Structures are given as structure tokens and as C-alpha cells.
Amino acid sequence: MSFYYRFYEPDVETTELKLRSYQEELVQPALEGRNCVIVAPTGSGKTEVAIYAALHHIGEMISNRKAARVVLVVPTIALVAQQKERVLKYCRGKYHVDGFHGSEESKTGNGRRDDVLNSHVAVMTPQILVNMLQSVRQTERLYISDFSMIVLDEVHRASGNHPYVEISRLVQDWAHAKPQIIGLTASLNINATAHVDISRMLESIYEMLAILNTPYLSTITKQENIDELNRHVGKPDDSVEVCDPPSDVDAPLRGFIKRILHTYHTKLCNELDSLVKNRHNAFPTHYLKNFRNAKTDKFELYESFLQSVCQDLNKLNTADKGLAQLYTKYIRVYVEARGIVEVMPPTVALEYMKEALDKLNLNHTLSQFSDFSQNYEALTKNIDHKDPVIVIKLKNTIIEQFRVAPDSRVIIFVTQRSTAQRVCDFLNKSGIMDQFKMRNDGDSVGYVLGVNNSGAVQQSSQEQERVLDRFNNGKLKVLVATSVIEEGLDVTACNLIIKYNCSSGSAIQLIQQRGRARAKNSRSVLLAVSSAVNMKENNALISEKYMKACLTMIVKNTQKQLEIEVEKIKKRLEAERRRELEEQASMRLRHADKSYKVICASCNKHFCKSTAIKKIYSNYMVMEPEIWDHLDLVSRARKVNKMHAADCVSLCNIKCKHCKADIGRAYKIRGVYLPQLAVKELTFVPVHGNRMDTETKGKWKDVEEQLFFVPEAREADFKVMLNALVTSESNMEKKRLLDFDSKQHVKAIEIDAPCAVGLLGNRVETRR
């Protein structure tokens, strides 16, 4: 067999990769070996541009007898298999391509490192790459020099603590030959409300380029290429329709929910006050004040406050919290119902409340929660059976679209998973699509969610794929979706985007959502029931205009000027980093003679010394093997983050072995199990001096500033903890539980993807 077909996969449809003229302009800086960010609209084929650059790079390196390896980093687990298949299509059997998202088994049996090194192109999530670059397991460890090119998809995410920022830092800190960096994005992070002038907006773009060390911005500038782009990638028209909600007088159910929320909120606050009196460190004073002042009519914001209260109540080790927890459960039902009446007929909200509250009532006989059952008959009698304005406009917009263009595809964006299911079910039951059915293929409306296990409404990756396939082949005409398909998931070009009381919020989200509507004469409509949603959409539209203005100015100011501006920001960031290190050194010196015992606040049993506490980004972990002897583990329900991998996740809850108080959570980071203790459950006792001077703190940051210095965890710390759980039979049992939890997480994110087999040969450059 010739080398060309060495890695041929018969199940993958292959085709020659040919670029359009505007794509050739976009790819040119990458072909010249420059570190660059490619900016082009959704649907313009940025991925094809990156693949072309990657394949050209590999071919050039091999022809010069150099080893080549490209890593394509995609933001979500679902995109790994999709982009792997796309690269395979264009490789045509010439190169070996593999995908890594955390749940795959090693194909060599020697760990994922060898699988990566056996590939020409590795597709993975950013957290997987970070973990492997920092792993202390030899079978997992990769180095920057193992790659000759790094491609970062959706690179506008590179800010704050995002893994893209960490990848860039690792590349820039690498002392040997560095890989070429290519970033891809349809939008730049411009926010018209956060920045008051265009110079600040330009600076935010320069900062992203400085973080990535990509001082070249590749856009489409030639008029003939712009014309070609417009012929191939249409931009839908944007329109906004404000749908005023009915008054509380005209909508009795809405008024009832509003009154009950206010009443139950007041009673919950009183219960929390009682808990504070009996247990002074249960909640910080300002925390309770902020929650008491929260407005229940701002139900989306209120829900985030309530979530924090629920989390803190779960951590509280006292039987007195039972009534407060019960109030939170009832309030959450009413908050959900309040959201339903905004966008659904009141009968839908009433049915939901009846089912949810009946379930809660089965668990107790307390009379203070009987408001709904006492008023149910009256609510049923007085309920308005008319559809709200927003529902009427939704149905009319869909009907009109299919009357004009029967072969249309429609995507409806919503904010919540439960809303996606309800809107889908409502539209199917309404029968509005029946008149447009060509054959009996079942429901015409489906919904697609992110593949995580949180909340009452869930969807597996297999179900997500099935729904998308039905939408792409025309069996489903309408797709209701959360933000999961904004970035890159493979959906067919659609004609109509409806944002259902779901504003874009930012220029990035506006462009991503609009980018799903690629068909000719497509359009985008926002149906807004609240002024806040409308305001956010207007801000997104303004931000998009500023983004375009910034790009125009950057192109007009020449590449040389861009490099100068990016270099200025790089120097500023380096100076800030030096100051940060100096402040850490000063804090270390200030606390040099301070040492504390870390003990359980509930039973005063010793856990560890303060020197065992280490910091991993903003997480504070105990990195002393003996800590596991003082802890018990309890498996818990997990939420799967679509960006995180199987080896960067929170696992079991941690309890004090002596008093069984909840004191924290176990994590798996870089392949190592680590305990994180909740600072509110700890007491700090000086090793030297008066042992009566005990300290308690509400935040780890306060511990750092006032008690003792917490250094960043180093590779040696991870090595110490690597085999910490094999020291005794009881700890081995904990390891088995952690392994089980980790595997359950793997199962939750598992994506079926075809596996390729092949060998690459030598590694790039020299290991550290």
C-alpha cells in the first residue's frame, strides 16, 4: 500500500479540499508561518481554511524531513468527533487523525500520550490539552514541543481563566522551539456597554491577540473576495418584536405566583435569620442582606440568588435547616412557573405547578405550603385560555414562513433546557405544522440540548445526534435549541432564526445565532416579552457594529501598526505578571513565621497543617497524602460541563471521618485525586503562640491575606498525591469509589466516534 493511503478509513467519505478566493486570502498568513487569528463570518468555512493550513504545514514539514503534529482544539466535547471526521474527509487517507475528549480508551494500552504521538492531527478539547501538558503521569504527559502547530477554534473565548489562556501561557513559557498558533473566530469580544469609546474596544482586541501571541489578524479585505463571500454566505435580516405581557389583573395565575413568591421569600429569609442566630457562621451578614433585598419579580436573577442559598444550606450540618430547605424547593417551583407564564399559555404553567407541588406535598403534612391546593379550583376556573401575545406571534411567524417557503428550516433559540422541551411539545400538540407535512414522519418539531446530566430535562449525545440528523434530512422542520448549536455543531443551513424571549446578549452570541441561518433570503427575529431582553439585543447589535468598525480601523492602520499595539499590550501584561509575583513574594515574606493547624469546625479533629494547602488557579486543595486518613467520601449527583473532560471534574462529597460533617469535595485534576475543604467548615489554630486564638474565615482569600501564605501547586505536589490512596485498605476503598465516580462521569460525556489506527514516528524537538 502506498504512503498516500496508509491511513485510509473506508467508512469516511473523502473529498479534495479546494478553497474559494476569499478563503485563500484568509489562509495566506497561516501558509507564511505567521501566528494569526482568522476572523470570518459563521458559515464562511473557517474550519476548512484551518484544515488547509494544517495539511499544508504537515506536508511541508515532512518534505523537509521534519516531524509534524497539529492539535486542533475545539471548545466542546460534541465538536471533537465532528471535526475529526471533517479533517479525515480532507486527509483522504494521507495522514492519521485522532480525537480526544476524555472518555476514550487508549488504543495502544499505554495511555493517551502514545495515541496523540501516533497521530498527525489530534482533535481535543482545551482542558484535555492543558491536563496532558501538565500531567504527572508519564503515560499522559505531553510537551509543547510535541506539536508543530496549534489551532484554537472559537478563540474569542481566550480571556480570564479559560483554558485557551493557560495553553497560551504554557506556549510562551516554553524555552524551546514553539509551535505556530492559529486562532479561528467569527466574532471578537466587543461589548458596547462595558467600553465607552472605540479605543477601549480596540485595546480589548489587542489584548486577546497579545494573550495568544498572534500579532496578525487575517480578514477578508479585497472587494472581489467580499463580493464572493456575500454570494455564498448570506446574512439574515434582523427584526425585533416586543410582546407585552398581560397585567396581573388580566392574568390571575401570574398574579397568584407573584404573591406567593413574595410571601415564601419573606418566610425563607426569616428561617435563614434563625439559622444564623443558632449558628453564627452559617451565612455571612452581607450575604443574607443581599438575598433579603432580592426582587422576586426579577425571577431570572432571583433564581441565581436562590441557587446559592440552596448550595450553602446543603453544606450546613444541622437538622434545623429542614424547613428552610423545604421553602427553597417550593420557591423553585414557583420561580419555574413564573418563567413559564412569560412564554407559554397559562394552562401549561398550571399543569406544571399541579404536578410538581403534588410531589412535594407527598413528603410532609405542613399546612404552610397548602396555598396552591387551596386556590387550585379558583385558579382553574378563572384561568385565561387565550395564548399570550408572544405565543401567538411565534405560531404566526412559523406558519407564514412555511406558507412562503414550504421547504424551510426553522431554529428557535431559548434560554433554558426545560423551555426547549415545553416549546417543542406545545408546537407539536398545537398542530400548526400538520398542514405542511408531506408524509407522516412523526413530529415536525424537535429539541436539542447540551449533553449534560443536570436538571430534570436531559438529552444524551446519541439522542442529540438523532435529532440533528432528522433536522438536517428534513424530517424535522423546526428545531428548538439552547445555546448548544451556536458554536459549530453541524446543522443544515436554515431560513429562519427565532430568538424566543432570548436575546443575544453579546455581539459574539448574536453572530453565532445568526450564523445558523445561512440559506438565501433567511431572517432572524427576536420575540421579546420583557424590555431587558430587548435592551440586551440592542446592545448586541450596537456591539456588532463597533466590532466591524474596529476591524476596519485595524486593517486601515496596517499590519505594522497592529504588531506595535499588540507588543505594547504584551509588555503591559508581562509587567502585571511581574507585579503579581512580587505581591506573592511579599505576602510569603509577611506570613513567613506563621503556621496553623487546620481542624474541623464541628468536632475540632486535626486535618493537616497550613503548609499542606496549595492553590490550583482559584481552587485551594490539600496536598498531603495523610489527609485521606481523616476523610470519608460520599458519591453524589454530578453536573457534566460540556467543556471539561473526564480528568478535570468534581467528584465525591467529603465528610469528616470523625463527626460526619460535610466539609468539601474531591476533585480529579491532571489525573490526580485531590480533596478541597470548604473554608467555612474549618478552624485555624496557631501552631505557635496562644492556642486559644482560633480563627474562622468565610473565604480562602481572607485566609491568604490575614493568616498564612498559600503557594501555587507545583508538579512535585501532584507527584506526592499521585499514589496517596494506596497506603491502606480503607484508602484503597476511597480510591475505588473515586474511580467509580470518575467512570460515571466518563459515561455521561461519552461520545461514539470511529477510531483510527496509525503510526507517526519521531517526536518534534527535544523533551524538557
Short mmCIF file of N, CA and C in Angstrom, two decimals, residues 104-224:
data_model
loop_
_atom_site.label_atom_id
_atom_site.label_comp_id
_atom_site.label_asym_id
_atom_site.label_seq_id
_atom_site.Cartn_x
_atom_site.Cartn_y
_atom_site.Cartn_z
N GLU A 104 -12.31 8.34 25.98
CA GLU A 104 -11.83 7.30 25.10
C GLU A 104 -10.81 6.41 25.81
N GLU A 105 -10.76 5.16 25.41
CA GLU A 105 -9.76 4.23 25.91
C GLU A 105 -8.49 4.37 25.08
N SER A 106 -7.35 4.16 25.70
CA SER A 106 -6.09 4.21 24.96
C SER A 106 -6.06 3.08 23.94
N LYS A 107 -5.71 3.41 22.71
CA LYS A 107 -5.68 2.40 21.65
C LYS A 107 -4.43 1.54 21.72
N THR A 108 -3.36 2.10 22.29
CA THR A 108 -2.12 1.34 22.42
C THR A 108 -2.07 0.58 23.72
N GLY A 109 -2.93 0.95 24.68
CA GLY A 109 -2.89 0.34 26.00
C GLY A 109 -1.86 0.97 26.91
N ASN A 110 -1.13 1.95 26.40
CA ASN A 110 -0.06 2.59 27.18
C ASN A 110 -0.39 4.02 27.59
N GLY A 111 -1.66 4.42 27.49
CA GLY A 111 -2.03 5.79 27.84
C GLY A 111 -2.24 6.64 26.60
N ARG A 112 -2.93 7.77 26.80
CA ARG A 112 -3.30 8.62 25.66
C ARG A 112 -2.11 9.34 25.05
N ARG A 113 -1.03 9.51 25.81
CA ARG A 113 0.14 10.18 25.25
C ARG A 113 0.57 9.52 23.94
N ASP A 114 0.71 8.20 23.96
CA ASP A 114 1.16 7.49 22.76
C ASP A 114 0.14 7.61 21.64
N ASP A 115 -1.16 7.64 21.98
CA ASP A 115 -2.18 7.81 20.95
C ASP A 115 -2.04 9.17 20.26
N VAL A 116 -1.79 10.21 21.06
CA VAL A 116 -1.58 11.55 20.48
C VAL A 116 -0.34 11.55 19.61
N LEU A 117 0.73 10.96 20.13
CA LEU A 117 2.00 10.98 19.40
C LEU A 117 1.96 10.12 18.14
N ASN A 118 1.01 9.21 18.05
CA ASN A 118 0.86 8.38 16.86
C ASN A 118 0.05 9.07 15.77
N SER A 119 -0.41 10.28 16.02
CA SER A 119 -1.28 10.97 15.07
C SER A 119 -0.56 12.14 14.41
N HIS A 120 -1.01 12.48 13.20
CA HIS A 120 -0.56 13.72 12.55
C HIS A 120 -1.42 14.89 13.00
N VAL A 121 -2.73 14.62 13.16
CA VAL A 121 -3.66 15.65 13.63
C VAL A 121 -4.44 15.08 14.81
N ALA A 122 -4.38 15.77 15.95
CA ALA A 122 -5.13 15.37 17.14
C ALA A 122 -6.19 16.44 17.40
N VAL A 123 -7.45 16.01 17.52
CA VAL A 123 -8.55 16.92 17.82
C VAL A 123 -8.93 16.70 19.28
N MET A 124 -8.98 17.76 20.07
CA MET A 124 -9.29 17.61 21.50
C MET A 124 -9.86 18.88 22.07
N THR A 125 -10.45 18.75 23.26
CA THR A 125 -10.95 19.92 23.99
C THR A 125 -9.78 20.63 24.67
N PRO A 126 -9.91 21.92 24.98
CA PRO A 126 -8.80 22.65 25.58
C PRO A 126 -8.36 22.11 26.94
N GLN A 127 -9.33 21.65 27.76
CA GLN A 127 -8.96 21.17 29.08
C GLN A 127 -8.15 19.88 29.00
N ILE A 128 -8.48 19.02 28.01
CA ILE A 128 -7.68 17.81 27.80
C ILE A 128 -6.24 18.18 27.50
N LEU A 129 -6.05 19.15 26.60
CA LEU A 129 -4.69 19.56 26.23
C LEU A 129 -3.94 20.12 27.44
N VAL A 130 -4.59 20.99 28.21
CA VAL A 130 -3.95 21.55 29.41
C VAL A 130 -3.57 20.44 30.38
N ASN A 131 -4.50 19.51 30.61
CA ASN A 131 -4.24 18.43 31.55
C ASN A 131 -3.05 17.58 31.13
N MET A 132 -2.98 17.28 29.84
CA MET A 132 -1.89 16.42 29.35
C MET A 132 -0.55 17.17 29.35
N LEU A 133 -0.60 18.47 29.13
CA LEU A 133 0.64 19.26 29.17
C LEU A 133 1.16 19.41 30.61
N GLN A 134 0.28 19.19 31.60
CA GLN A 134 0.67 19.36 33.00
C GLN A 134 0.61 18.06 33.80
N SER A 135 0.31 16.95 33.14
CA SER A 135 0.12 15.69 33.85
C SER A 135 1.42 15.20 34.49
N VAL A 136 1.27 14.53 35.65
CA VAL A 136 2.44 13.92 36.29
C VAL A 136 2.51 12.43 35.96
N ARG A 137 1.53 11.94 35.22
CA ARG A 137 1.55 10.55 34.78
C ARG A 137 2.32 10.47 33.46
N GLN A 138 3.34 9.66 33.42
CA GLN A 138 4.19 9.57 32.25
C GLN A 138 3.40 9.13 31.02
N THR A 139 2.38 8.28 31.22
CA THR A 139 1.59 7.78 30.10
C THR A 139 0.63 8.83 29.55
N GLU A 140 0.51 9.98 30.25
CA GLU A 140 -0.38 11.04 29.82
C GLU A 140 0.37 12.30 29.41
N ARG A 141 1.62 12.43 29.80
CA ARG A 141 2.34 13.70 29.70
C ARG A 141 2.72 14.05 28.26
N LEU A 142 2.31 15.26 27.86
CA LEU A 142 2.73 15.84 26.60
C LEU A 142 3.54 17.10 26.88
N TYR A 143 4.30 17.52 25.88
CA TYR A 143 5.09 18.75 25.98
C TYR A 143 4.76 19.65 24.79
N ILE A 144 4.99 20.93 24.96
CA ILE A 144 4.71 21.89 23.89
C ILE A 144 5.42 21.49 22.60
N SER A 145 6.64 20.98 22.74
CA SER A 145 7.42 20.62 21.56
C SER A 145 6.90 19.37 20.86
N ASP A 146 5.87 18.72 21.41
CA ASP A 146 5.26 17.59 20.72
C ASP A 146 4.36 18.05 19.57
N PHE A 147 4.13 19.37 19.48
CA PHE A 147 3.28 19.91 18.43
C PHE A 147 4.03 20.96 17.62
N SER A 148 3.82 20.94 16.32
CA SER A 148 4.42 21.96 15.45
C SER A 148 3.40 23.03 15.06
N MET A 149 2.11 22.77 15.32
CA MET A 149 1.06 23.76 15.07
C MET A 149 -0.09 23.52 16.05
N ILE A 150 -0.63 24.62 16.60
CA ILE A 150 -1.81 24.55 17.46
C ILE A 150 -2.89 25.43 16.84
N VAL A 151 -4.07 24.84 16.59
CA VAL A 151 -5.21 25.58 16.04
C VAL A 151 -6.28 25.67 17.13
N LEU A 152 -6.69 26.88 17.46
CA LEU A 152 -7.67 27.13 18.52
C LEU A 152 -8.97 27.62 17.90
N ASP A 153 -10.03 26.82 17.98
CA ASP A 153 -11.32 27.19 17.42
C ASP A 153 -12.10 28.04 18.43
N GLU A 154 -12.92 28.96 17.91
CA GLU A 154 -13.72 29.88 18.76
C GLU A 154 -12.80 30.60 19.74
N VAL A 155 -11.79 31.24 19.20
CA VAL A 155 -10.70 31.78 20.02
C VAL A 155 -11.11 33.04 20.77
N HIS A 156 -12.29 33.59 20.48
CA HIS A 156 -12.76 34.75 21.23
C HIS A 156 -12.96 34.42 22.71
N ARG A 157 -12.95 33.13 23.05
CA ARG A 157 -13.08 32.71 24.45
C ARG A 157 -11.83 32.99 25.28
N ALA A 158 -10.75 33.37 24.64
CA ALA A 158 -9.45 33.48 25.32
C ALA A 158 -9.40 34.70 26.24
N SER A 159 -9.97 34.56 27.42
CA SER A 159 -9.90 35.61 28.44
C SER A 159 -10.10 34.98 29.80
N GLY A 160 -9.76 35.71 30.85
CA GLY A 160 -9.94 35.22 32.21
C GLY A 160 -9.20 33.93 32.47
N ASN A 161 -9.92 32.94 33.03
CA ASN A 161 -9.31 31.65 33.38
C ASN A 161 -9.60 30.56 32.35
N HIS A 162 -10.01 30.95 31.16
CA HIS A 162 -10.31 29.95 30.13
C HIS A 162 -9.06 29.14 29.79
N PRO A 163 -9.21 27.84 29.51
CA PRO A 163 -8.04 27.01 29.18
C PRO A 163 -7.21 27.53 28.01
N TYR A 164 -7.83 28.27 27.08
CA TYR A 164 -7.05 28.86 25.98
C TYR A 164 -5.95 29.78 26.51
N VAL A 165 -6.28 30.52 27.58
CA VAL A 165 -5.29 31.42 28.17
C VAL A 165 -4.14 30.61 28.77
N GLU A 166 -4.47 29.50 29.44
CA GLU A 166 -3.43 28.66 30.04
C GLU A 166 -2.57 28.00 28.96
N ILE A 167 -3.19 27.56 27.88
CA ILE A 167 -2.42 26.97 26.77
C ILE A 167 -1.44 27.99 26.22
N SER A 168 -1.92 29.22 26.03
CA SER A 168 -1.04 30.28 25.50
C SER A 168 0.10 30.57 26.46
N ARG A 169 -0.18 30.58 27.77
CA ARG A 169 0.88 30.83 28.75
C ARG A 169 1.92 29.72 28.70
N LEU A 170 1.48 28.47 28.59
CA LEU A 170 2.41 27.35 28.53
C LEU A 170 3.29 27.43 27.28
N VAL A 171 2.69 27.87 26.16
CA VAL A 171 3.47 28.02 24.92
C VAL A 171 4.51 29.11 25.08
N GLN A 172 4.10 30.24 25.63
CA GLN A 172 5.02 31.37 25.75
C GLN A 172 6.12 31.11 26.77
N ASP A 173 5.83 30.29 27.79
CA ASP A 173 6.85 29.96 28.80
C ASP A 173 7.80 28.86 28.33
N TRP A 174 7.46 28.19 27.24
CA TRP A 174 8.28 27.09 26.75
C TRP A 174 9.59 27.63 26.20
N ALA A 175 10.71 27.10 26.68
CA ALA A 175 12.03 27.66 26.36
C ALA A 175 12.57 27.19 25.02
N HIS A 176 11.93 26.17 24.41
CA HIS A 176 12.45 25.61 23.16
C HIS A 176 11.62 26.11 21.98
N ALA A 177 11.78 25.46 20.83
CA ALA A 177 11.05 25.87 19.63
C ALA A 177 9.55 25.81 19.89
N LYS A 178 8.84 26.85 19.45
CA LYS A 178 7.40 26.97 19.73
C LYS A 178 6.59 26.62 18.48
N PRO A 179 5.40 26.05 18.67
CA PRO A 179 4.53 25.75 17.53
C PRO A 179 3.90 27.01 16.95
N GLN A 180 3.48 26.92 15.71
CA GLN A 180 2.72 28.00 15.10
C GLN A 180 1.32 28.00 15.70
N ILE A 181 0.77 29.19 15.96
CA ILE A 181 -0.56 29.33 16.57
C ILE A 181 -1.52 29.94 15.55
N ILE A 182 -2.67 29.28 15.37
CA ILE A 182 -3.72 29.82 14.51
C ILE A 182 -5.02 29.84 15.31
N GLY A 183 -5.66 30.98 15.37
CA GLY A 183 -6.95 31.11 16.04
C GLY A 183 -8.06 31.31 15.03
N LEU A 184 -9.25 30.82 15.35
CA LEU A 184 -10.42 30.95 14.47
C LEU A 184 -11.57 31.58 15.24
N THR A 185 -12.26 32.54 14.64
CA THR A 185 -13.43 33.11 15.28
C THR A 185 -14.29 33.84 14.26
N ALA A 186 -15.58 33.89 14.54
CA ALA A 186 -16.49 34.69 13.71
C ALA A 186 -16.70 36.07 14.31
N SER A 187 -16.24 36.25 15.54
CA SER A 187 -16.54 37.49 16.25
C SER A 187 -15.45 37.78 17.26
N LEU A 188 -15.32 39.04 17.58
CA LEU A 188 -14.36 39.48 18.59
C LEU A 188 -15.14 40.00 19.79
N ASN A 189 -14.52 39.90 20.96
CA ASN A 189 -15.24 40.16 22.21
C ASN A 189 -15.37 41.66 22.45
N ILE A 190 -16.37 42.25 21.79
CA ILE A 190 -16.64 43.68 21.93
C ILE A 190 -17.97 43.86 22.66
N ASN A 191 -17.98 44.70 23.69
CA ASN A 191 -19.20 44.95 24.45
C ASN A 191 -19.41 46.45 24.55
N ALA A 192 -20.45 46.95 23.89
CA ALA A 192 -20.69 48.40 23.84
C ALA A 192 -21.02 48.99 25.20
N THR A 193 -21.53 48.17 26.13
CA THR A 193 -21.86 48.69 27.45
C THR A 193 -20.65 48.72 28.37
N ALA A 194 -19.68 47.83 28.13
CA ALA A 194 -18.50 47.75 29.00
C ALA A 194 -17.45 48.78 28.62
N HIS A 195 -17.44 49.19 27.36
CA HIS A 195 -16.43 50.14 26.89
C HIS A 195 -17.12 51.41 26.40
N VAL A 196 -16.57 52.53 26.79
CA VAL A 196 -17.23 53.79 26.47
C VAL A 196 -16.70 54.41 25.19
N ASP A 197 -15.57 53.96 24.69
CA ASP A 197 -15.06 54.51 23.44
C ASP A 197 -14.39 53.42 22.62
N ILE A 198 -14.21 53.70 21.35
CA ILE A 198 -13.71 52.68 20.42
C ILE A 198 -12.25 52.32 20.71
N SER A 199 -11.50 53.25 21.32
CA SER A 199 -10.11 52.94 21.65
C SER A 199 -10.03 51.82 22.69
N ARG A 200 -10.97 51.81 23.65
CA ARG A 200 -11.01 50.73 24.63
C ARG A 200 -11.38 49.41 23.97
N MET A 201 -12.27 49.49 23.00
CA MET A 201 -12.66 48.28 22.28
C MET A 201 -11.49 47.72 21.48
N LEU A 202 -10.76 48.60 20.82
CA LEU A 202 -9.56 48.15 20.09
C LEU A 202 -8.57 47.51 21.05
N GLU A 203 -8.44 48.09 22.24
CA GLU A 203 -7.49 47.56 23.22
C GLU A 203 -7.86 46.15 23.65
N SER A 204 -9.19 45.87 23.75
CA SER A 204 -9.60 44.52 24.14
C SER A 204 -9.24 43.51 23.05
N ILE A 205 -9.28 43.93 21.78
CA ILE A 205 -8.86 43.06 20.68
C ILE A 205 -7.35 42.84 20.74
N TYR A 206 -6.60 43.92 20.95
CA TYR A 206 -5.14 43.80 21.06
C TYR A 206 -4.75 42.87 22.21
N GLU A 207 -5.52 42.95 23.31
CA GLU A 207 -5.19 42.12 24.47
C GLU A 207 -5.39 40.64 24.16
N MET A 208 -6.48 40.30 23.44
CA MET A 208 -6.67 38.91 23.06
C MET A 208 -5.52 38.43 22.18
N LEU A 209 -5.11 39.25 21.21
CA LEU A 209 -4.00 38.88 20.33
C LEU A 209 -2.70 38.76 21.10
N ALA A 210 -2.50 39.61 22.11
CA ALA A 210 -1.29 39.55 22.93
C ALA A 210 -1.27 38.29 23.78
N ILE A 211 -2.42 37.94 24.37
CA ILE A 211 -2.51 36.71 25.18
C ILE A 211 -2.14 35.50 24.35
N LEU A 212 -2.62 35.46 23.11
CA LEU A 212 -2.39 34.32 22.24
C LEU A 212 -1.04 34.39 21.51
N ASN A 213 -0.38 35.54 21.60
CA ASN A 213 0.85 35.78 20.83
C ASN A 213 0.59 35.60 19.34
N THR A 214 -0.51 36.19 18.88
CA THR A 214 -0.89 36.14 17.47
C THR A 214 -1.04 37.57 16.96
N PRO A 215 0.07 38.23 16.60
CA PRO A 215 0.00 39.65 16.23
C PRO A 215 -0.49 39.90 14.81
N TYR A 216 -1.11 38.90 14.20
CA TYR A 216 -1.61 39.07 12.83
C TYR A 216 -3.09 38.71 12.81
N LEU A 217 -3.91 39.63 12.25
CA LEU A 217 -5.35 39.42 12.14
C LEU A 217 -5.68 39.24 10.67
N SER A 218 -6.19 38.07 10.32
CA SER A 218 -6.48 37.77 8.92
C SER A 218 -7.97 37.93 8.66
N THR A 219 -8.33 38.89 7.82
CA THR A 219 -9.72 39.13 7.45
C THR A 219 -9.83 39.23 5.93
N ILE A 220 -11.06 39.32 5.45
CA ILE A 220 -11.29 39.46 4.01
C ILE A 220 -11.33 40.95 3.68
N THR A 221 -10.39 41.41 2.88
CA THR A 221 -10.27 42.85 2.60
C THR A 221 -10.47 43.18 1.12
N LYS A 222 -10.16 42.25 0.22
CA LYS A 222 -10.28 42.54 -1.21
C LYS A 222 -11.75 42.54 -1.61
N GLN A 223 -12.16 43.55 -2.37
CA GLN A 223 -13.56 43.73 -2.70
C GLN A 223 -14.13 42.54 -3.46
N GLU A 224 -13.33 41.98 -4.40
CA GLU A 224 -13.85 40.84 -5.16
C GLU A 224 -14.09 39.63 -4.25
#
